[in-house]
Short mmCIF file of C-alpha atoms and ligand atoms in Angstrom, two decimals:
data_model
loop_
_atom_site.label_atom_id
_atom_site.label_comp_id
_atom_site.label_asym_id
_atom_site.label_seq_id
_atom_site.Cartn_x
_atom_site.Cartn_y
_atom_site.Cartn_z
CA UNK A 1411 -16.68 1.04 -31.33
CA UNK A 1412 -12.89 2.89 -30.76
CA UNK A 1413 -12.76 3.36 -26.64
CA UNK A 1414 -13.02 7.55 -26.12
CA UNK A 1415 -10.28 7.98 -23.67
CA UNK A 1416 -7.04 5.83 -23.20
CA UNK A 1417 -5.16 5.46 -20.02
CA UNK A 1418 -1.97 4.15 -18.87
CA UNK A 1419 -1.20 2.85 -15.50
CA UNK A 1420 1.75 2.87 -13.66
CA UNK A 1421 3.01 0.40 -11.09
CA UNK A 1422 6.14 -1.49 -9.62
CA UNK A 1423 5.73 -2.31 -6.05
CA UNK A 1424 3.78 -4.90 -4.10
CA UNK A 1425 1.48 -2.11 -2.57
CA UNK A 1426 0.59 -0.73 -5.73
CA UNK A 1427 -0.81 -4.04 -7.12
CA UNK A 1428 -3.00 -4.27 -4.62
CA UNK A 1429 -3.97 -0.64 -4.99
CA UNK A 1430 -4.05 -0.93 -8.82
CA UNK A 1431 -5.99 -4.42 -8.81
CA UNK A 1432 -9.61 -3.15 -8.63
CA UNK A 1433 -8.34 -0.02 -11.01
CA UNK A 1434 -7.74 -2.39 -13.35
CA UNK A 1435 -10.70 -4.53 -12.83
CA UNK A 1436 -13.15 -1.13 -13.40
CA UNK A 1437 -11.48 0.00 -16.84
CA UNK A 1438 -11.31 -3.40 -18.53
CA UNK A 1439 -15.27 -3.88 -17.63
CA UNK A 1440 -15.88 -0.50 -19.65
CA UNK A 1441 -15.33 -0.59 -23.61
CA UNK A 1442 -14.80 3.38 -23.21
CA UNK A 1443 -11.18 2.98 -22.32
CA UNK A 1444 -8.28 1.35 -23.91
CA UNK A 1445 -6.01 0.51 -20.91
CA UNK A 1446 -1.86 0.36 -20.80
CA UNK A 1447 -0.54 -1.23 -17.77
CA UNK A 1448 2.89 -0.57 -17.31
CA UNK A 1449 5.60 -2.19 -14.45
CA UNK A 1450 8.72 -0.45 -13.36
CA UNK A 1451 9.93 -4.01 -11.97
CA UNK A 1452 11.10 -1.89 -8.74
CA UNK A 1453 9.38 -5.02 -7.40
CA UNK A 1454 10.28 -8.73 -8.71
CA UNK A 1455 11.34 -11.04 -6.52
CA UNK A 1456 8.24 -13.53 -7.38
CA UNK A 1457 6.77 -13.22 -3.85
CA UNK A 1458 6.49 -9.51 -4.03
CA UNK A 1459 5.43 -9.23 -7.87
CA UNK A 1460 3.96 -11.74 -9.79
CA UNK A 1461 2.08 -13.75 -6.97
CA UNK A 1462 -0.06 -10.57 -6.68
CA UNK A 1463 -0.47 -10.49 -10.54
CA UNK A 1464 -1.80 -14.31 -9.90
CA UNK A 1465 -4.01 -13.77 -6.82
CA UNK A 1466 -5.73 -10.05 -7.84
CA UNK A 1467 -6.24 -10.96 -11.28
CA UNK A 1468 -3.76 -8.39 -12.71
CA UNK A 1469 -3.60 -8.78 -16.25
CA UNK A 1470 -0.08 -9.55 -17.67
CA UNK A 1471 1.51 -5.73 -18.26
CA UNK A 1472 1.49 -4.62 -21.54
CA UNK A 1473 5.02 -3.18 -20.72
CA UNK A 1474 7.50 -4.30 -18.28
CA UNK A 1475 10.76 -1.84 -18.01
CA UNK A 1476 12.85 -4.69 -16.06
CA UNK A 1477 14.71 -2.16 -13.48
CA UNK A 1478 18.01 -3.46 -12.28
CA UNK A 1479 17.86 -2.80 -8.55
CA UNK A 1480 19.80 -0.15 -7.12
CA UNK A 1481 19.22 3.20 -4.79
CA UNK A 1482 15.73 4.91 -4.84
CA UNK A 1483 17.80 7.29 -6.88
CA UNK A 1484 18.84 5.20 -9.47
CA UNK A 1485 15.51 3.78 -10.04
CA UNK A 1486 13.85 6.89 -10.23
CA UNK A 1487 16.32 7.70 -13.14
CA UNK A 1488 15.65 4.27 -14.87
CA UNK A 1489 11.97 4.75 -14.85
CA UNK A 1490 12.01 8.23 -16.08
CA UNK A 1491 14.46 6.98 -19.10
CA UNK A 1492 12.55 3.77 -19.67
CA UNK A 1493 8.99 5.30 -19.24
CA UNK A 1494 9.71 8.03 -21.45
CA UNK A 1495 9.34 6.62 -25.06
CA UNK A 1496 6.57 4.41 -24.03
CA UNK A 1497 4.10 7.27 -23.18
CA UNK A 1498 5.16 9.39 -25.93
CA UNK A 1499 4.08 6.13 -28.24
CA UNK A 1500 1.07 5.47 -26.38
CA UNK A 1501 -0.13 9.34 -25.32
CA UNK A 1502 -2.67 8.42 -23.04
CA UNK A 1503 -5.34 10.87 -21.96
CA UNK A 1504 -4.32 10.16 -18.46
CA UNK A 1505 -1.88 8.43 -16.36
CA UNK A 1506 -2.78 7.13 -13.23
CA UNK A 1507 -0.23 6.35 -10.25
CA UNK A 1508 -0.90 4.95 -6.83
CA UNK A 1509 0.55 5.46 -3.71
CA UNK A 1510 3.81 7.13 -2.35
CA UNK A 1511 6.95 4.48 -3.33
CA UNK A 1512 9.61 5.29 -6.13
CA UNK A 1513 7.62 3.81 -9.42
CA UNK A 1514 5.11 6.86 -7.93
CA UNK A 1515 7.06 9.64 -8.24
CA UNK A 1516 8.76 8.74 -11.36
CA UNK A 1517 5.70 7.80 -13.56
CA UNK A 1518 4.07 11.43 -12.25
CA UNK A 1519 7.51 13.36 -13.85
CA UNK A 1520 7.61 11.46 -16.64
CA UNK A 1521 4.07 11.90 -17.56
CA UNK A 1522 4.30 15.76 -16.68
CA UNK A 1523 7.21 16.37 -19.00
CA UNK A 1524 5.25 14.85 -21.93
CA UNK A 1525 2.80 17.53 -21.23
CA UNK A 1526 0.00 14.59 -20.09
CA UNK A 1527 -2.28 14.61 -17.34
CA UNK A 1528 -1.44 12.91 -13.94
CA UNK A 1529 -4.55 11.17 -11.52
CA UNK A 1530 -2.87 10.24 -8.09
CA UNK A 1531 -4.92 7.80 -6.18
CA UNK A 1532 -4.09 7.89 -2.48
CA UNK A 1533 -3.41 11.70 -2.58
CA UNK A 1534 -2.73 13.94 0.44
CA UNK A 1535 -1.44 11.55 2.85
CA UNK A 1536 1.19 13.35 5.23
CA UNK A 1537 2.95 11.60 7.75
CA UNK A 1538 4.94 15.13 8.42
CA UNK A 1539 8.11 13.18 8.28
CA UNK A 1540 10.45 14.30 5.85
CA UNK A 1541 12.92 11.66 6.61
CA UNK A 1542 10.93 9.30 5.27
CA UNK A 1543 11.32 8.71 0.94
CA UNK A 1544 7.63 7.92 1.12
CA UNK A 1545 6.55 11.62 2.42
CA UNK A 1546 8.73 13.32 -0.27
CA UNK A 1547 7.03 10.88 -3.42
CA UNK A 1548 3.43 11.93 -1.75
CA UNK A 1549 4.54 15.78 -1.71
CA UNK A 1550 5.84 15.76 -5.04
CA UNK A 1551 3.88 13.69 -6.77
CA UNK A 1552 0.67 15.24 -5.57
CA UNK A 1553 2.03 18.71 -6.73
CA UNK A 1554 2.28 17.55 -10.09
CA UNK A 1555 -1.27 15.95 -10.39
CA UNK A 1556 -4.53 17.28 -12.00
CA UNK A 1557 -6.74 14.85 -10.18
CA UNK A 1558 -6.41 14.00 -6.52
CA UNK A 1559 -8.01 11.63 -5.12
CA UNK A 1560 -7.86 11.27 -1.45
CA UNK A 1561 -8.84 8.05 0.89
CA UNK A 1562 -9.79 10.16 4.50
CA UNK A 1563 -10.56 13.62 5.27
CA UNK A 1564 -7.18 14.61 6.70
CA UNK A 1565 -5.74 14.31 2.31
CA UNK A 1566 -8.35 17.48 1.97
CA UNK A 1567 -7.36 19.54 4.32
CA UNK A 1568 -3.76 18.90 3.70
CA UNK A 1569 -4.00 19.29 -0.01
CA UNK A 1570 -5.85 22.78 0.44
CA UNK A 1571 -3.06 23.50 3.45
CA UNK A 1572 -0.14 23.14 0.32
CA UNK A 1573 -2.55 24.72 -2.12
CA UNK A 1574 -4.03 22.54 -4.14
CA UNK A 1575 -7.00 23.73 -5.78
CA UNK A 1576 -10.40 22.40 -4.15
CA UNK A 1577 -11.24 21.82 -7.90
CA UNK A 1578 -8.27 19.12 -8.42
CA UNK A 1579 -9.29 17.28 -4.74
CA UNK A 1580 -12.22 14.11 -4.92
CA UNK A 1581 -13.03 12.07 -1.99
CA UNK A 1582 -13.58 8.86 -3.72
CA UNK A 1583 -12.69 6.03 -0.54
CA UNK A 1584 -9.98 3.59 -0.85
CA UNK A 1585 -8.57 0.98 -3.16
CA UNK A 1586 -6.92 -1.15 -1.08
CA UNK A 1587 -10.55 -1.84 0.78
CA UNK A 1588 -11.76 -2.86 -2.65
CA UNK A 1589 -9.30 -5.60 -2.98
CA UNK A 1590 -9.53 -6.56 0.51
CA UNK A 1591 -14.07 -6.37 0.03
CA UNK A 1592 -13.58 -8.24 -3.35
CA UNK A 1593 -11.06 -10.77 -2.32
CA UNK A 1594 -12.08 -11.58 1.37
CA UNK A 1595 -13.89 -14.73 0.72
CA UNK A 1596 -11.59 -16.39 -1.47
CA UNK A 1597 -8.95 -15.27 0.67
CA UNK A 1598 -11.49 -17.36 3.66
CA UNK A 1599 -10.43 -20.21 1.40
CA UNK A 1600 -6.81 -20.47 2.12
CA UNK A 1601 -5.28 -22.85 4.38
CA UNK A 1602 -1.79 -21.13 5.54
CA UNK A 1603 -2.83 -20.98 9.12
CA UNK A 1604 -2.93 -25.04 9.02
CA UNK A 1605 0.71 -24.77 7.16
CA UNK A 1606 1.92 -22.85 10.10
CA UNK A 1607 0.19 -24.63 12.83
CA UNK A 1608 -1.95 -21.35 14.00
CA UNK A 1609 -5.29 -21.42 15.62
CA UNK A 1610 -7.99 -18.69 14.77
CA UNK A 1611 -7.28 -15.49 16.90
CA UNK A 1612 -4.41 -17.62 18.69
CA UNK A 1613 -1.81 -15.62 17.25
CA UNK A 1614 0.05 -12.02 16.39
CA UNK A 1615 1.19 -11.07 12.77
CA UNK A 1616 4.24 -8.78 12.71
CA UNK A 1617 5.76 -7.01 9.78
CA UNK A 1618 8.71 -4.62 9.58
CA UNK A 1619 10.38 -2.80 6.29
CA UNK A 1620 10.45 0.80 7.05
CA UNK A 1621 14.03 1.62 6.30
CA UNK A 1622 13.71 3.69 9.85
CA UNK A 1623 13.36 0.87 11.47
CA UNK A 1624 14.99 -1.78 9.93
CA UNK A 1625 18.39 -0.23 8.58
CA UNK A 1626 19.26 1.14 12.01
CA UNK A 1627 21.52 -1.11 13.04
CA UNK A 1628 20.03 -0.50 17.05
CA UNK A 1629 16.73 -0.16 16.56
CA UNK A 1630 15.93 -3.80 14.33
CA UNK A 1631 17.78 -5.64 17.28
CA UNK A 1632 15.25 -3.82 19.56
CA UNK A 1633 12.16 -4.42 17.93
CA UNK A 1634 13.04 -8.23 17.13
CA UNK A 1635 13.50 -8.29 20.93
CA UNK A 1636 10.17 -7.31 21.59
CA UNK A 1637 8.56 -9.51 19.09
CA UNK A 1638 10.49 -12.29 20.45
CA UNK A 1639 9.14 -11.22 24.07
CA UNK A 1640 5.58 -10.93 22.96
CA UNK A 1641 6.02 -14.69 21.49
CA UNK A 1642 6.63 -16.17 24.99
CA UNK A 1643 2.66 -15.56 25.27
CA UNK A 1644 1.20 -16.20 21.72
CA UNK A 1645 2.63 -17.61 18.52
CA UNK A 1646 3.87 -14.24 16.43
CA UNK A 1647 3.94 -14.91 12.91
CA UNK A 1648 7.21 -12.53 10.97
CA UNK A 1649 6.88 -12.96 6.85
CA UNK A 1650 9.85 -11.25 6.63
CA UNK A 1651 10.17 -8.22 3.55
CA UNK A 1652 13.15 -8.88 1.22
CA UNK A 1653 15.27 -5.44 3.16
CA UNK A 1654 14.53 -6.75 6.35
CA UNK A 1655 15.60 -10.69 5.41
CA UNK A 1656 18.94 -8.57 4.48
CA UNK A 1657 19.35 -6.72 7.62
CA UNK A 1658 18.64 -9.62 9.81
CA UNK A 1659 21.12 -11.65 8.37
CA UNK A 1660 23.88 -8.76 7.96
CA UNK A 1661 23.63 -8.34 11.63
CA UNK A 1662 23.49 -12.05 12.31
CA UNK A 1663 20.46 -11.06 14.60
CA UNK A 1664 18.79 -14.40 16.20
CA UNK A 1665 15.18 -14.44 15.45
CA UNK A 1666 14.63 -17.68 17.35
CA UNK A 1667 10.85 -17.87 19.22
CA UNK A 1668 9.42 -15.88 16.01
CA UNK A 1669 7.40 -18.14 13.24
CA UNK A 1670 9.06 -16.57 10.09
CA UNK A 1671 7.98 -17.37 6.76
CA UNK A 1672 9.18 -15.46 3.10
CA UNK A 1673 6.39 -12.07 2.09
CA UNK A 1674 3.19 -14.08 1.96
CA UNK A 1675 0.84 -13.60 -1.11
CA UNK A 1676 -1.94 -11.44 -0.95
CA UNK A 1677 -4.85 -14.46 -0.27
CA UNK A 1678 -2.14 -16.08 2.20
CA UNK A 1679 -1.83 -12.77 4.11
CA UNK A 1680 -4.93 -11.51 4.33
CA UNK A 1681 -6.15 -15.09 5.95
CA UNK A 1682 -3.30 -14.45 8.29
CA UNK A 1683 -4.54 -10.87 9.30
CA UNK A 1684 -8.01 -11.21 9.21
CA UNK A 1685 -7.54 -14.51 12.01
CA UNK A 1686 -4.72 -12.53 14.09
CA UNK A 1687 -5.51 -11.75 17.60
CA UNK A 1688 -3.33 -8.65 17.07
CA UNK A 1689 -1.20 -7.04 14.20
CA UNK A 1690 2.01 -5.33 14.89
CA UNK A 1691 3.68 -3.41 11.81
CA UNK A 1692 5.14 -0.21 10.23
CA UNK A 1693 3.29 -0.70 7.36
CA UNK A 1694 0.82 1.89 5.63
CA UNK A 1695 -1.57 -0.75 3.95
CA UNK A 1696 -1.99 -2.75 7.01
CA UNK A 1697 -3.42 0.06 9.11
CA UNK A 1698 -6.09 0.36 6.88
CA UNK A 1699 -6.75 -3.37 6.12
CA UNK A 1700 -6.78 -4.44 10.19
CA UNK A 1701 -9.28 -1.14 10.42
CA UNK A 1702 -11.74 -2.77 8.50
CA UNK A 1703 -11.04 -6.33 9.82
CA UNK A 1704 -11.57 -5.17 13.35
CA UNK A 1705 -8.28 -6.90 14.02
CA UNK A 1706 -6.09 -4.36 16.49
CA UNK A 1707 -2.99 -2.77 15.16
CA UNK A 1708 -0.12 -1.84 16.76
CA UNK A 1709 1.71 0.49 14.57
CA UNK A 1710 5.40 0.48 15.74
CA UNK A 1711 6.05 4.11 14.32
CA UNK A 1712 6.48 7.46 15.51
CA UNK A 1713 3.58 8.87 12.66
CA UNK A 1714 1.33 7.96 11.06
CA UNK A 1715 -0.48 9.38 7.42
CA UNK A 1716 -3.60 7.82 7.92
CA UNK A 1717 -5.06 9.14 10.87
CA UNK A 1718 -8.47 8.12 9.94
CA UNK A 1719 -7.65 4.16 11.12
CA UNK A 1720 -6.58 5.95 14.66
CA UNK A 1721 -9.89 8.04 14.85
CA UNK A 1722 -12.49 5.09 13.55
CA UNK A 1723 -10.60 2.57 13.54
CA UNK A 1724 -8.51 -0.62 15.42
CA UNK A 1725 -4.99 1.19 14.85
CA UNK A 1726 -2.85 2.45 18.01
CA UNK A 1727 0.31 4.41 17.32
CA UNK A 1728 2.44 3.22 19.69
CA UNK A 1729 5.99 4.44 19.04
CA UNK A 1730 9.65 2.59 19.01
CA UNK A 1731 9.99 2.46 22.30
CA UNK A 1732 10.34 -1.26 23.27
CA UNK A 1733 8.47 -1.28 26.76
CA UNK A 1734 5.81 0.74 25.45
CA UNK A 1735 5.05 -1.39 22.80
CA UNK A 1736 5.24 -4.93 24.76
CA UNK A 1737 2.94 -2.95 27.29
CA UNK A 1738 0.46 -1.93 24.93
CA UNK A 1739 0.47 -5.43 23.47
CA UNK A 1740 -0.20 -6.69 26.38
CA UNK A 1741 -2.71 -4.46 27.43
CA UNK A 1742 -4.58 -5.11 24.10
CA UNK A 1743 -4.17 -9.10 24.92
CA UNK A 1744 -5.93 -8.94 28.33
CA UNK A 1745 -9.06 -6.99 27.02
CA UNK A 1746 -11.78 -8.58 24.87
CA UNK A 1747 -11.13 -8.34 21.14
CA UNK A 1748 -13.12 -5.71 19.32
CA UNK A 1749 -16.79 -6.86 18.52
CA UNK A 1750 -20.10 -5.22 17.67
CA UNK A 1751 -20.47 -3.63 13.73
CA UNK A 1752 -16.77 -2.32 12.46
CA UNK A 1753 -16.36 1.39 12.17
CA UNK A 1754 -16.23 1.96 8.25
CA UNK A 1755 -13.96 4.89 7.76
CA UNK A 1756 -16.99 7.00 4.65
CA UNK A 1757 -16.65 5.17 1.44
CA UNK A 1758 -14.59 2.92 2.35
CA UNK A 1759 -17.22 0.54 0.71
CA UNK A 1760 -15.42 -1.26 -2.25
CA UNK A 1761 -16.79 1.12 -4.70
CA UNK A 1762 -13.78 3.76 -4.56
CA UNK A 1763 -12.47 2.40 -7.81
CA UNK A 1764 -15.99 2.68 -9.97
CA UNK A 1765 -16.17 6.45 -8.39
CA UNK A 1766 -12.52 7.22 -9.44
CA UNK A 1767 -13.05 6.33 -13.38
CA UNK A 1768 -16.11 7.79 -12.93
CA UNK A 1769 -14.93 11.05 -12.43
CA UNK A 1770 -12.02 10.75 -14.43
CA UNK A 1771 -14.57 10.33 -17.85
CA UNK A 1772 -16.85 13.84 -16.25
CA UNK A 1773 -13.37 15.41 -16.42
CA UNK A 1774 -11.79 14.26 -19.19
CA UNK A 1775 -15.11 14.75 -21.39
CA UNK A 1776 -15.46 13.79 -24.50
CA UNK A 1777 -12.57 13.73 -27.19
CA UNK A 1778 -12.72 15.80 -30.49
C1 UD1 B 3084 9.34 -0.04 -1.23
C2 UD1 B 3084 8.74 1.36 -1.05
C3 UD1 B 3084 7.97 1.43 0.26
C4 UD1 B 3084 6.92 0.35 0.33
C5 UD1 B 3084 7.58 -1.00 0.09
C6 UD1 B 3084 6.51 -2.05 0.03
C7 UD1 B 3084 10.01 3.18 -2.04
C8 UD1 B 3084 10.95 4.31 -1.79
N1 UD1 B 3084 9.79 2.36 -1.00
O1 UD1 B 3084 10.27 -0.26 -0.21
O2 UD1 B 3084 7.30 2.69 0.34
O3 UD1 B 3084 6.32 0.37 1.60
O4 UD1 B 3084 8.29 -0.99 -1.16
O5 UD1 B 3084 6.97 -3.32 0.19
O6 UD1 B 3084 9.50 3.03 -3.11
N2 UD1 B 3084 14.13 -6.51 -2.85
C9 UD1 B 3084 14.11 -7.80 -3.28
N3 UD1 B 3084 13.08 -8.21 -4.07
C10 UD1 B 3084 12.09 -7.39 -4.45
C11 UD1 B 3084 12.11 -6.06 -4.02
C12 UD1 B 3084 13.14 -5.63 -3.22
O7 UD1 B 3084 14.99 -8.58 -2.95
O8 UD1 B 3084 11.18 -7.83 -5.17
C13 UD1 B 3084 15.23 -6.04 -1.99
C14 UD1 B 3084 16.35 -5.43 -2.80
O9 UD1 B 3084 17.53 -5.70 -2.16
C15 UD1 B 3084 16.08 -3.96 -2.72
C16 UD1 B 3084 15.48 -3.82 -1.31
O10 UD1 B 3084 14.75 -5.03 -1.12
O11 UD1 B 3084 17.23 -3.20 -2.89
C17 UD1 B 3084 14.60 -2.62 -1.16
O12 UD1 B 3084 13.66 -2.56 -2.21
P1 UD1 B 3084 13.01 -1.13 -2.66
O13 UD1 B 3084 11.99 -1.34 -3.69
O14 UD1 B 3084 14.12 -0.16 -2.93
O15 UD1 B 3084 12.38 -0.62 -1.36
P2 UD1 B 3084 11.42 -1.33 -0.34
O16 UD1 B 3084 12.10 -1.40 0.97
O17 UD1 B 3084 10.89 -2.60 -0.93
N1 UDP B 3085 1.14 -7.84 2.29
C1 UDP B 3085 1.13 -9.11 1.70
N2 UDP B 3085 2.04 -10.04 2.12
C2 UDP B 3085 2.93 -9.79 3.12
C3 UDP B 3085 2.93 -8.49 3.72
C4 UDP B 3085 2.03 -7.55 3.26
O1 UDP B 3085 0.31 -9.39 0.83
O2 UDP B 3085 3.74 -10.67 3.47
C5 UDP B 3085 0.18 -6.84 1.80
C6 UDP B 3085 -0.68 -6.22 2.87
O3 UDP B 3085 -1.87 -6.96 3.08
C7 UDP B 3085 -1.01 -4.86 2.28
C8 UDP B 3085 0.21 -4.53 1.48
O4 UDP B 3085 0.92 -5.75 1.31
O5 UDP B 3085 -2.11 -4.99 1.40
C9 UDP B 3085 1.03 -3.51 2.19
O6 UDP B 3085 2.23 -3.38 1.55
P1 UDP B 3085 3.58 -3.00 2.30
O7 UDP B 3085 3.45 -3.21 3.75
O8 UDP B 3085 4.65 -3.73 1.56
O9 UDP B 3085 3.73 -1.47 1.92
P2 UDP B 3085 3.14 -0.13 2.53
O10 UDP B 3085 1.67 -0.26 2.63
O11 UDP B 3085 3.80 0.09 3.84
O12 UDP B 3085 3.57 0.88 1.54
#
């Protein structure tokens, strides 16, 4: 039997495999679609790219568009010229994107100007923070999708605020929990924390990439410093992103008293994380991740776009400021860790993925 409805799927960075992982997983269990997976290679260092193909199960991408590097701006312009011909061979009935980084924004315009339809999974996120490259890909791209589909209640009300149709808006749950449901007990199966020399919930897990934080020549000296100060009390464990390993060594910062090790695989990290005694990060993923591991978070921002993982769950916005943040850390270290039955953020269940294609075949209907 021909599949009814063919998709293609667009990723390039290490938070969209996660995110696209379970996508994946759904459409190639369902002889109804005939699936395209396409990589920008924004990401491809080996530790951000293919050791997530290898641990999630990613199938190798039909299409790989090799980017060269370069400014957000430059890679926005190679993915729209590269992408181009290979959805006007393909013409899928949809393309779906995830999250808010370049390979985002780009597949959404490129689809759009081949007159296709665009599903954004992770929609309506707002961090209000225009400085940010990641607020402008979730504004745009969500302006140029048909079907939204939002993780937490705040993506509703700020879809409807920019006026997005309530028609174009489904509250499906989240992806990256359905990686984190499906993977959890293989991930159990890892032994990094013996590699490092780490005991169970005897250690922190930092990471850092937000250019905001890490390009300002001030501010990465600052938070190091408090990491480093934190360490004096527990072991804090740095796998440091690829920007960050530049900055640090551009500013010939001393990281000395921090465990670093390269960007961990996904199994690798999420034993690290789900063990922590406390997380401290800018990262979006990880607010939601330590929300359902009942690990705290310390998010070393000044915003956050997922306020759900404040309001139900283990995150604490806790700013830039250095004292604040080694006082909050050590507030969070002298009370008990967080016990009783986790706070599940609604449908955050590991079924967000089944409901997305779900909806996607009720709205695509049938083909002539
Ligand atoms: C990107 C996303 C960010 C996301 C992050 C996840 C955008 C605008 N930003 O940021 O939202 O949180 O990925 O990790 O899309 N590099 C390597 N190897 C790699 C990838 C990058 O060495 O595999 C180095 C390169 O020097 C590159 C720099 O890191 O220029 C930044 O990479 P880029 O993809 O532009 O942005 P990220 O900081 O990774
Ligand atoms: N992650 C990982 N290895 C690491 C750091 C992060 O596997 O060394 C995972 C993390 O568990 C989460 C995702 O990467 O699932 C988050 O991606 P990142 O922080 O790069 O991007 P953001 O979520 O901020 O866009």
């Amino acid at each position: 039997m021909a599949p009814t409805w063919k998709v293609s799927c667009v990723v390039g960075a290490r938070p969209n495999f996660i995110k696209m992982a379970p996508l994946m997983a759904e459409l190639l269990r369902r002889p109804t679609w005939q699936a395209q997976l396409i990589h920008t290679g924004q990401h491809y260092s080996p530790e951000m790219s293919d050791q997530f193909f290898a641990d999630l199960q990613i199938p190798r991408p039909d299409v790989h568009l090799g980017l060269s590097g370069g400014t957000p701006t430059r890679q926005t312009a190679d993915i729209l010229i590269g992408l181009e011909p290979v959805l006007d061979s393909f013409r899928p009935d949809v393309l779906i994107v995830v999250g808010d980084v370049t390979s985002t924004i780009a597949g959404a315009l490129t689809a759009v100007r081949l007159g296709l339809k665009v599903a954004h999974v992770e929609a309506g996120l707002r961090s209000r923070d225009r400085t940010m490259p990641e607020e402008i890909n979730r504004i745009v791209t969500d302006s140029l999708s048909d079907f939204l589909f939002i993780t937490e209640p705040s993506g509703r009300e700020n879809l409807l605020a920019e006026g997005v149709p309530e028609s174009r808006i489904f509250f499906v749950g989240n992806v990256m929990i359905d990686t984190l449901l499906r993977f959890r007990q293989k991930a159990a199966e890892s032994t990094i924390l013996d590699q490092l020399g780490l005991q169970e919930k005897g250690y922190a897990v930092a990471t850092l990439h937000r250019p905001a934080n890490v390009d300002d020549p001030k501010r990465l000296p600052d938070l190091i410093g408090v990491l480093t100060k934190i360490a004096a009390h527990l072991p804090v464990v740095f796998p440091v992103h690829p920007r960050t390993q530049k900055r640090i060594v551009d500013l010939g910062l001393s990281t000395a008293g921090l465990t670093l090790c390269p960007p961990q695989g996904y199994l690798d990290f999420l034993r690290l994380t789900s063990a922590a005694r406390l997380v401290l990060t800018d990262s979006g993923g990880i607010q939601e991740e330590t929300t359902i591991l009942q690990v705290p978070c310390l998010t070393l921002r000044e915003n956050t776009e997922r306020p759900v993982t404040i309001h139900e769950g283990t995150n604490h916005l806790v700013g830039l400021d250095p004292a604040r943040i080694y006082d909050k850390a050590a507030e969070v270290l002298n009370s008990p860790p967080p016990g009783g039955a986790p706070r599940v953020p609604k449908h955050w269940d590991g079924q967000a993925s089944r409901r997305i294609i779900d909806i996607l075949e009720q709205q695509l209907g049938g083909r002539p």
